[in-house]
XYZ file of C-alpha atoms in Angstrom:
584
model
C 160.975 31.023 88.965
C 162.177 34.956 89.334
C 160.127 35.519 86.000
C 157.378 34.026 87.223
C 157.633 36.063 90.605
C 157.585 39.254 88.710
C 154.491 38.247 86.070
C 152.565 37.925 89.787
C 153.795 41.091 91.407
C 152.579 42.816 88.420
C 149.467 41.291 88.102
C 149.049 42.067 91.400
C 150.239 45.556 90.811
C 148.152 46.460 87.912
C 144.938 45.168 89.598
C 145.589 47.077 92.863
C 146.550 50.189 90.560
C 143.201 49.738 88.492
C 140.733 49.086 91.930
C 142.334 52.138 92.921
C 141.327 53.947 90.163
C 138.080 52.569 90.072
C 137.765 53.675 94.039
C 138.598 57.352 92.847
C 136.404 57.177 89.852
C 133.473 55.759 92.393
C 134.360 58.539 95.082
C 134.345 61.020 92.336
C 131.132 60.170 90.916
C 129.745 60.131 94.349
C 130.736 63.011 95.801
C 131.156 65.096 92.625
C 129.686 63.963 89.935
C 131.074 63.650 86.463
C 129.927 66.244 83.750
C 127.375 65.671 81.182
C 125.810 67.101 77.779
C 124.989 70.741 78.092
C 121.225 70.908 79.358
C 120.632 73.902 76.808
C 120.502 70.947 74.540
C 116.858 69.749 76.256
C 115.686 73.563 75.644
C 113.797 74.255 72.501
C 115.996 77.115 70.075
C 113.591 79.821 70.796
C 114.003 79.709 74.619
C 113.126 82.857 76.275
C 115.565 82.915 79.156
C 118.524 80.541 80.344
C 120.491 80.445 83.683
C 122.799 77.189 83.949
C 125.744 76.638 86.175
C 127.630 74.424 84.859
C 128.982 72.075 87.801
C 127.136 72.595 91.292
C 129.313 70.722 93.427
C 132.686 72.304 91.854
C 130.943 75.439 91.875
C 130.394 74.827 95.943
C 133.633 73.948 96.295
C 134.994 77.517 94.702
C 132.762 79.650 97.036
C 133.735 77.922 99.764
C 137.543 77.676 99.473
C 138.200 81.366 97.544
C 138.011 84.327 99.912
C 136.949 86.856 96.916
C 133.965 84.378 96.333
C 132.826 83.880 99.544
C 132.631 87.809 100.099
C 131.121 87.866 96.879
C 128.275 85.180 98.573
C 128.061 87.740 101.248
C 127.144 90.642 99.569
C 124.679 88.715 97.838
C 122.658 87.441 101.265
C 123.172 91.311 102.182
C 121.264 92.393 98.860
C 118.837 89.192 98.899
C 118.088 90.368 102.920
C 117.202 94.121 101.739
C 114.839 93.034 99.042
C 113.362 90.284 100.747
C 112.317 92.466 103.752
C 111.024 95.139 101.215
C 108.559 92.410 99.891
C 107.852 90.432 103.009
C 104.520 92.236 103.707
C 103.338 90.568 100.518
C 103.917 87.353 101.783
C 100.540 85.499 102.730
C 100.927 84.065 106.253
C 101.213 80.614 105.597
C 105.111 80.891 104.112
C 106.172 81.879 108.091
C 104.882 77.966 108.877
C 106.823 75.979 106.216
C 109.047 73.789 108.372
C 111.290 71.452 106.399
C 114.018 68.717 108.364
C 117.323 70.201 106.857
C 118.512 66.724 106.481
C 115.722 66.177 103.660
C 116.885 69.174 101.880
C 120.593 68.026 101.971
C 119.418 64.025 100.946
C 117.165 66.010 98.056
C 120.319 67.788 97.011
C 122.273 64.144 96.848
C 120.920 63.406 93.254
C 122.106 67.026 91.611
C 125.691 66.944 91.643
C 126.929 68.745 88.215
C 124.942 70.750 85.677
C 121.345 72.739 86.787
C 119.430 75.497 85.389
C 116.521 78.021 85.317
C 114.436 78.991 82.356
C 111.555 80.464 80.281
C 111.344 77.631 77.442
C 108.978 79.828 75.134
C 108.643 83.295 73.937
C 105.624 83.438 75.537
C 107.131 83.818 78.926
C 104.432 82.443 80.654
C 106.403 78.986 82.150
C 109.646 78.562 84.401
C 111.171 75.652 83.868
C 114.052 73.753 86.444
C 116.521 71.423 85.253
C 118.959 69.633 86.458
C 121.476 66.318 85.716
C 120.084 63.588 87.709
C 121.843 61.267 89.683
C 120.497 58.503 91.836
C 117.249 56.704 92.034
C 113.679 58.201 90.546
C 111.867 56.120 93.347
C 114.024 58.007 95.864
C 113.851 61.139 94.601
C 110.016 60.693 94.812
C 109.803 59.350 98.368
C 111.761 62.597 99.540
C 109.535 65.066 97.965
C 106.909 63.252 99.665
C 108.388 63.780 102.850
C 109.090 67.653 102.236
C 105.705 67.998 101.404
C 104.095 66.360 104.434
C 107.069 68.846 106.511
C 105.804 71.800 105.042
C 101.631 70.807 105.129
C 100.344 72.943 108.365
C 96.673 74.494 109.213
C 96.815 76.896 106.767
C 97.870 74.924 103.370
C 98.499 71.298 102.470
C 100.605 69.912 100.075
C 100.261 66.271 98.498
C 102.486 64.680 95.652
C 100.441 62.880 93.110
C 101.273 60.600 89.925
C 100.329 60.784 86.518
C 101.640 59.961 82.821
C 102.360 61.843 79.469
C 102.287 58.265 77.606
C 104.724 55.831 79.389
C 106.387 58.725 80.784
C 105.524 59.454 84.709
C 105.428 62.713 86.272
C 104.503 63.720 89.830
C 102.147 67.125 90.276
C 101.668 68.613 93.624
C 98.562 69.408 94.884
C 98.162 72.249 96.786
C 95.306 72.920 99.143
C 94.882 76.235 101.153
C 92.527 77.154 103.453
C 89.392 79.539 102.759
C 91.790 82.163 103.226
C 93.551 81.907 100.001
C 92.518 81.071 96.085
C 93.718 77.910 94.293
C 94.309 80.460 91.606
C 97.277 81.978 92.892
C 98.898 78.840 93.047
C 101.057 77.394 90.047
C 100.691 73.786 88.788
C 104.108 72.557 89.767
C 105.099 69.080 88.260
C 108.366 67.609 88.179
C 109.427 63.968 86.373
C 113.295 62.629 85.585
C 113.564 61.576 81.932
C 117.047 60.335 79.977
C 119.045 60.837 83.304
C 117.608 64.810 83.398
C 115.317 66.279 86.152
C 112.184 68.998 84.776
C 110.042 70.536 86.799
C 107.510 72.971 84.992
C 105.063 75.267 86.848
C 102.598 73.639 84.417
C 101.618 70.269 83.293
C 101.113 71.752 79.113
C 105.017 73.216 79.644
C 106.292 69.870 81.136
C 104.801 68.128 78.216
C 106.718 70.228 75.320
C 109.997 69.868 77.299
C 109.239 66.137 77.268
C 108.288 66.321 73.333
C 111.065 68.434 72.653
C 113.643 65.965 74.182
C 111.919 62.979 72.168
C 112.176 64.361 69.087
C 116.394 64.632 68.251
C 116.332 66.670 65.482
C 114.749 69.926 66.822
C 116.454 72.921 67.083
C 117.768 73.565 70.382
C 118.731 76.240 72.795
C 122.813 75.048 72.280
C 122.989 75.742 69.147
C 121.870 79.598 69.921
C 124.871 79.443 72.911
C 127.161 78.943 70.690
C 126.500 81.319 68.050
C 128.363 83.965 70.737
C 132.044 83.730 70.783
C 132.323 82.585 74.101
C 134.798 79.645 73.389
C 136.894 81.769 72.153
C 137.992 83.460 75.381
C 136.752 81.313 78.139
C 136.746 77.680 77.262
C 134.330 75.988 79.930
C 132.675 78.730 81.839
C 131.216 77.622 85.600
C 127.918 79.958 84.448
C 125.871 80.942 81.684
C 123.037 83.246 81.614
C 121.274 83.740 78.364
C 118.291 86.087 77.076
C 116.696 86.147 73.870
C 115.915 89.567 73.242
C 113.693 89.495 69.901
C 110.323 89.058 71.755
C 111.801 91.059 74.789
C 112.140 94.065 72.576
C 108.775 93.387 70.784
C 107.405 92.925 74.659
C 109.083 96.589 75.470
C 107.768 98.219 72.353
C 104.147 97.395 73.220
C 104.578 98.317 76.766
C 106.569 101.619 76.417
C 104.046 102.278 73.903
C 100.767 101.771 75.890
C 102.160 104.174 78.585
C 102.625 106.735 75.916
C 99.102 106.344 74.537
C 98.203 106.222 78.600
C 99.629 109.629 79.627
C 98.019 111.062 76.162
C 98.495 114.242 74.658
C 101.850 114.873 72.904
C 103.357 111.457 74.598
C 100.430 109.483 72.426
C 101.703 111.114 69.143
C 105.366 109.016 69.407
C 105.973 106.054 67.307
C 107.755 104.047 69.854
C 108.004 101.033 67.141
C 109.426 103.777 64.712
C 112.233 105.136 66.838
C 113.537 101.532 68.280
C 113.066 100.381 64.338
C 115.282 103.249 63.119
C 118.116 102.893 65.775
C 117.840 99.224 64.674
C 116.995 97.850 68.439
C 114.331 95.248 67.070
C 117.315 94.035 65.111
C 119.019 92.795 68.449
C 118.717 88.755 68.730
C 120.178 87.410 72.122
C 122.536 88.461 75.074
C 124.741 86.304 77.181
C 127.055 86.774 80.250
C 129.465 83.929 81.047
C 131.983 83.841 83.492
C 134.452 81.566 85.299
C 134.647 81.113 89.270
C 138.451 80.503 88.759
C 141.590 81.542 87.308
C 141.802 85.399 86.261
C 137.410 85.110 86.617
C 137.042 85.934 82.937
C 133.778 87.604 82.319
C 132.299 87.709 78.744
C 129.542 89.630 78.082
C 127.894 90.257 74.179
C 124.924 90.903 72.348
C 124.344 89.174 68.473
C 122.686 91.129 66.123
C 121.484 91.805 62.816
C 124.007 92.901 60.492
C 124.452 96.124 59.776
C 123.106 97.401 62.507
C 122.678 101.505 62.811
C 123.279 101.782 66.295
C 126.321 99.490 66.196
C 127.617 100.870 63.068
C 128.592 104.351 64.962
C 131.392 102.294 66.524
C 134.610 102.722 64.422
C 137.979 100.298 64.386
C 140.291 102.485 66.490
C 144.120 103.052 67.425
C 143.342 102.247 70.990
C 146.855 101.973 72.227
C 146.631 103.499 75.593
C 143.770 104.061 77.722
C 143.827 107.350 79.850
C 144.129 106.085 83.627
C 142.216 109.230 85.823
C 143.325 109.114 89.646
C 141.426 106.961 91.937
C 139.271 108.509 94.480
C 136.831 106.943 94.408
C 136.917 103.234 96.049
C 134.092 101.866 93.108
C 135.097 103.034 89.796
C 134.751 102.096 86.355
C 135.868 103.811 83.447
C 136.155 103.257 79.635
C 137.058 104.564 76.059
C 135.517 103.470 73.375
C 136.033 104.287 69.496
C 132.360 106.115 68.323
C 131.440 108.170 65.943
C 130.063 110.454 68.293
C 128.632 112.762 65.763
C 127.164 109.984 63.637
C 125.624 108.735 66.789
C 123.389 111.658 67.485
C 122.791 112.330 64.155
C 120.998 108.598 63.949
C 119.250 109.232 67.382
C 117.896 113.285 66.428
C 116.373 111.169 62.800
C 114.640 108.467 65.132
C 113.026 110.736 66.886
C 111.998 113.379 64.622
C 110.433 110.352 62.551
C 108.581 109.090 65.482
C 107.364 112.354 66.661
C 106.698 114.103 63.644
C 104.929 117.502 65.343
C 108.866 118.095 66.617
C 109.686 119.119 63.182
C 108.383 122.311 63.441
C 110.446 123.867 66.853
C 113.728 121.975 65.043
C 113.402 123.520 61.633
C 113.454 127.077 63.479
C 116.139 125.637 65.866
C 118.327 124.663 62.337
C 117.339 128.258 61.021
C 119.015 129.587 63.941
C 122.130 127.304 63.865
C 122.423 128.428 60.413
C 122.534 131.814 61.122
C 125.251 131.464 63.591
C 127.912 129.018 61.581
C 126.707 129.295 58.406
C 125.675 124.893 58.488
C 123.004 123.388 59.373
C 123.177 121.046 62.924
C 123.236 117.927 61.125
C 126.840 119.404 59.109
C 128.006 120.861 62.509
C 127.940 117.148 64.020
C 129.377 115.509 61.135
C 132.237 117.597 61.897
C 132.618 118.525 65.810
C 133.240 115.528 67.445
C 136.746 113.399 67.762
C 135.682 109.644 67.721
C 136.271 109.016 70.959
C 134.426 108.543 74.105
C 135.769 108.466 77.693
C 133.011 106.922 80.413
C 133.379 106.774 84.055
C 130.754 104.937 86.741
C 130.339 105.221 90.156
C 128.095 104.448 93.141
C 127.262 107.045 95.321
C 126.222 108.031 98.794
C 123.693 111.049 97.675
C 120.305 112.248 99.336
C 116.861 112.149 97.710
C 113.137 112.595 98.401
C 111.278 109.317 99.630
C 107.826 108.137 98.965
C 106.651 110.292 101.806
C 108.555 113.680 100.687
C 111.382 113.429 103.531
C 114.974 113.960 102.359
C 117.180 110.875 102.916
C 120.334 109.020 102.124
C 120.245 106.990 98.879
C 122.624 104.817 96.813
C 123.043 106.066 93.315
C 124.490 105.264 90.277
C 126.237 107.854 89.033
C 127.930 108.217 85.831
C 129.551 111.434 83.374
C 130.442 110.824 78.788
C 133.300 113.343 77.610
C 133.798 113.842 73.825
C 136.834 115.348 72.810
C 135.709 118.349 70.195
C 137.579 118.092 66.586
C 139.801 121.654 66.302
C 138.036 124.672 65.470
C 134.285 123.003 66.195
C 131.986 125.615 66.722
C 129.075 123.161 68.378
C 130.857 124.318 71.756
C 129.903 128.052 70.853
C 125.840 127.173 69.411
C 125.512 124.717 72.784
C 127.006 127.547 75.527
C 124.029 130.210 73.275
C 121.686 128.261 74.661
C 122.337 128.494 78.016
C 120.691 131.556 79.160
C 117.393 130.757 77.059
C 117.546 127.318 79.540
C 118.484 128.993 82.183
C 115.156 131.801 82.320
C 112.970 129.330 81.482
C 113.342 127.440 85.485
C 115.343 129.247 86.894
C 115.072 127.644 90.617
C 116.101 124.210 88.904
C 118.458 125.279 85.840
C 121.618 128.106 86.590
C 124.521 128.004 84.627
C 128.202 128.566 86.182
C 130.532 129.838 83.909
C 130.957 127.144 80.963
C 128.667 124.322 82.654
C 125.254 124.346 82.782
C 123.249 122.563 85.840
C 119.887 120.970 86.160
C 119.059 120.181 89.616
C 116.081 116.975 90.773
C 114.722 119.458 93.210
C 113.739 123.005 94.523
C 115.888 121.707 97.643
C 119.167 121.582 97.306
C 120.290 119.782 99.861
C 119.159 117.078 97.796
C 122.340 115.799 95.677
C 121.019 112.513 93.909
C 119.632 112.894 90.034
C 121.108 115.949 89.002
C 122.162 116.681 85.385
C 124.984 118.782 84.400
C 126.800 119.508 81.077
C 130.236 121.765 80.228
C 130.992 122.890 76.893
C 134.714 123.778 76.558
C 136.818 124.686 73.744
C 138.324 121.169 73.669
C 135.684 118.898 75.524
C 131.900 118.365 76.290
C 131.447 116.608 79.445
C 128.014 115.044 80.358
C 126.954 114.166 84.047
C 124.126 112.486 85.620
C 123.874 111.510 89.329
C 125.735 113.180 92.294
C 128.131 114.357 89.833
C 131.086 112.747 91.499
C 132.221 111.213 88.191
C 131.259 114.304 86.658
C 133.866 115.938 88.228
C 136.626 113.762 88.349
C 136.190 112.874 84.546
C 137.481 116.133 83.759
C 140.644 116.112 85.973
C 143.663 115.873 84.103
C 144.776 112.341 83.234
C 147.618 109.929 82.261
C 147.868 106.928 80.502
C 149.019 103.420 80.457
C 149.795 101.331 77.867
C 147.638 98.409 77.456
C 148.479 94.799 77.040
C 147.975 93.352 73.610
C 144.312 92.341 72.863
C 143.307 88.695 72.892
C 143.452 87.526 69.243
C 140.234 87.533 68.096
C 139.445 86.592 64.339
C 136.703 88.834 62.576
C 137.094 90.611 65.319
C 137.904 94.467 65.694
C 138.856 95.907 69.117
C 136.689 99.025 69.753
C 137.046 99.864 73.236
C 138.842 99.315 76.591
C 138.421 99.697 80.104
C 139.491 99.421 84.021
C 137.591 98.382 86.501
C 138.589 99.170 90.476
C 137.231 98.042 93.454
C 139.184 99.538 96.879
C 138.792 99.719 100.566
C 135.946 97.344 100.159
C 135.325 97.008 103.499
C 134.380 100.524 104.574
C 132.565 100.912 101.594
C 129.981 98.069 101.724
C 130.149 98.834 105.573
C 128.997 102.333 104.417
C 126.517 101.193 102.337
C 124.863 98.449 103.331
C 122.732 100.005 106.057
C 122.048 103.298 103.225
C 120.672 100.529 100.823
C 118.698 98.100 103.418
C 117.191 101.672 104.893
C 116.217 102.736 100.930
C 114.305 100.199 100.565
C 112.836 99.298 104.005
C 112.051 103.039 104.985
C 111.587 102.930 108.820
C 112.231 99.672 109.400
C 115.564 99.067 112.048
C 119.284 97.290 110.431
C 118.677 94.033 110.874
C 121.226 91.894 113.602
C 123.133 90.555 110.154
C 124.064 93.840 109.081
C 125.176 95.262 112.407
C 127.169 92.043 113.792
C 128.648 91.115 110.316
C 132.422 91.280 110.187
C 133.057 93.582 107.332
C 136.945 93.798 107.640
C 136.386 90.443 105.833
C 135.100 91.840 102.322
C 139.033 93.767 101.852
C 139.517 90.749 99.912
C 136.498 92.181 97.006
C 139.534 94.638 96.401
C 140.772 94.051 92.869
C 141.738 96.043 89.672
C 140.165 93.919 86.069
C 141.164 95.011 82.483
C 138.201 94.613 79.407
C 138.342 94.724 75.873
C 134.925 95.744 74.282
C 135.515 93.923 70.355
C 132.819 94.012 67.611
C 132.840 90.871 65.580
C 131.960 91.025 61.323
C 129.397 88.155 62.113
C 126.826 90.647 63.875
C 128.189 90.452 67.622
C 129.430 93.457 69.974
C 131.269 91.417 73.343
C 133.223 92.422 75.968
C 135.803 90.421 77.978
C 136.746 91.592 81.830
C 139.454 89.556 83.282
C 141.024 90.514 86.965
C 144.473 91.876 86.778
């Protein structure tokens, strides 16, 4: 009878245990959705551009409940505010009338709970495609964009869902009709269907159609297979996002352009071989960048480039001793800096042969400039930067309050990047002596723009000097030459004396060699931003007043963006330079 007692209580038990469990999984589902197959996998291999996040609803859950995240969101609306009021005057009319029920929105975002992205699915460029793993019913996801569209019809445009079919597969395409104000042409072909559980929407019917042909067909390369040619894995397992670029037609889209400006401008500029020099420095070699991160944890950030092995460019960079990193003092609140292991002299060497092939006329003033070189050291320049340089690079980055000219000549208060390179010199280089002849020649040829004090030479924007922003300055010492560009902030401090700090062991990396290190630090946040904000908004909306967001917003709040993150730049024997930031 007791054994019989106890078969039922667990029975009983075990069912309540597993409808309990079932409830979660439900609830779960519902509210969060489970994770599927990567949606890079419904992108052809030779996808132009890819921006996924990788759970929606977790992700929504991070910004909401981490304090670093939401300032993070913050500063985004701030820069998304600035820009958008800089283009607003572009905007035809009939945007301001668009009125959609909230409610809609939030019962349209009801069947994307976990994976969506953005892309460009060809080379071409000339689609953008939205995806996104569907949840719910297809009928209901219809009758809602219905609704939206009948919301957002006014006077001035109308817009009207209809259905039609690539074979048995259906697809809505919204019809758009403006009034005699505007021309159909302006308007994209926007279709959108759900097929295998995944939402598409093209801005064309033709790049809908190859999505859906592309998905059909199982054994076609796909964009997945590209992802995980990077060594993201190997440093952050599931990252929350992924954004992705192939660069092979974006450098053959570059050459052309930088190319045809050239050839526009004409004389000298239309003698350079722009395919030449990026050829030489092996830039068309590049094949695809990605940035990943985590929303999380230490928020790892990987960031690499694959390439074609060897690569010149990449093959300056030398396996170093990098066991300390020189730490400069923090003044500045925004400040990263960096060492990495280059053959310095190797570099410019590669970039001086680029461009003399590319430009050939510019043989002629460097021969006499080599004559003279010779005549001083007794080598020519090529020998004198095989042997002057340590290989070693220190960098250091900045933002900066600085003043330039705007559109309309006026003097005004800019944000600039600003950023300074120091070499150490090998002993007894005599590069420092050749550079420091050359300064008077420089000097008499502009002399309201280019004056030298004692061992640096400066090359100010303009005849004003009150203007601080885009100024170039360089200092050849007996032991160091120090580049600057900017307000020269990091110029400055670059060359202040330094200590250093051991660093932690690198992450263990197979094929991997560690190259490089750096710090990032972000202080006193919230005066920062607070100081910036209105400089950037004003740059570019020149006249227009702060709006109420900026000048109500609480900024004590963003203290929390303070942080200090460690990287590791690594170049990998398989034809990929990364780096890996996590926060400290």
């Amino acid at each position: 009878m007791h054994s019989l007692f106890m078969r039922k209580k667990l029975i009983i038990g075990g069912a309540a245990i597993t409808l309990a469990a079932a409830v979660c999984v439900f609830l779960y589902s519902y509210i969060i959705g489970f994770e599927r197959d990567s949606l890079a996998r419904k992108l052809p291999e030779d996808t132009s551009a890819y921006l996924s996040i990788r759970h929606i609803r977790k992700a929504a859950i991070a910004f909401a409940t981490d304090d670093r995240l939401k300032s993070m969101s913050n500063v985004a609306q701030a820069i998304a505010l600035s820009v958008g009021d800089s283009s607003s005057s572009s905007l035809p009319n009939w945007t301001s009338e668009i009125q959609v029920d909230p409610k809609l929105l939030a019962k349209l975002g009801l069947h994307f709970k976990s994976q969506i992205a953005i892309a460009i699915p060809s080379p071409e460029g000339n689609d953008i495609a939205l995806l996104g793993q569907f949840s719910g019913s297809q009928e209901s996801l219809y009758e809602t964009l219905i609704e939206i569209a009948k919301q957002a019809s006014s006077k001035s445009i109308q817009f009207e869902w209809s259905e039609s079919a690539f074979g048995n597969i259906r697809y809505q395409e919204l019809n758009i009709t403006p009034s005699l104000d505007y021309s159909l042409s302006v308007f994209p072909t926007i279709c959108c269907t759900v097929f295998e559980d995944v939402f598409y929407l093209t801005y064309s019917s033709d790049g809908l159609e190859k999505l859906l042909q592309h998905a059909q067909s199982k054994e076609s390369p796909n964009l997945e297979e590209r992802l995980t040619r990077h060594k993201v894995a190997q440093h952050i397992i599931d990252p929350d996002v992924i954004a992705y670029a192939n660069l092979e037609p974006a450098v053959t889209l570059a050459t052309t352009q930088i190319q045809n400006r050239l050839l526009q401008r004409g004389g000298l500029y239309s003698a350079f071989d722009a395919s030449s020099f990026i050829e030489t420095l092996g830039l068309n070699g590049l094949q695809s960048a990605l940035l990943a991160f985590e929303l999380t944890g230490d928020q790892a950030l990987y960031s690499g480039v694959k390439y074609n092995a060897p690569n010149p460019l990449i093959g300056t960079a030398n396996p170093p001793h990098l066991a300390n990193l020189s730490d400069l003092p923090v003044e500045l609140s925004l400040v990263n800096q960096g060492e990495l292991s280059v053959n310095v002299g190797e570099l410019l060497i590669l970039v001086q042969n680029a461009f003399l092939k590319a430009a050939p006329i510019a043989n002629f003033p460097y021969i006499a400039f080599n004559a003279k070189v010779y005549s001083e050291t007794r080598k020519n320049f090529v020998q004198l930067l095989e042997s002057s340089f340590e290989k070693k690079l220190r960098t250091l980055q900045t933002l900066d309050i600085g003043t330039a000219r705007d559109r309309d000549g006026n003097i005004v208060e800019n944000l600039l990047y600003d950023v300074a390179f120091r070499v150490p010199f090998e002993t007894d280089s005599e590069l420092g002596k050749v550079l420091r002849n050359r300064f008077p020649t420089l000097t008499k040829s502009n002399p309201r723009l280019i004056y030298q004090e004692g061992d640096t030479l400066y090359i100010d924007s303009d005849y004003d000097s009150s203007v601080t922003g885009g100024r170039f300055a360089i200092r050849v010492e007996d032991q160091y030459l120090t580049f600057g560009y900017g307000t020269l902030k990091s110029f400055y401090l670059i060359q202040k004396p330094a200590s250093s700090y051991l660093i932690s062991q690198p992450d263990p990396t197979p094929n991997s060699e560690l190259i490089g290190n750096g710090r990032f630090s972000a202080q006193n946040m919230a005066y920062t931003l607070n100081r910036c904000a209105p400089v950037f908004y004003q740059q570019l909306n020149p006249g227009k007043r702060l709006p109420a967001e900026l000048e109500l917003f609480d900024w004590s709040s963003l203290n929390s963006l303070n942080q200090e993150r460690s990287s590791r730049v690594y170049n990998d024997a398989d034809g990929e330079l990364y780096r890996v930031s996590k926060a400290q």
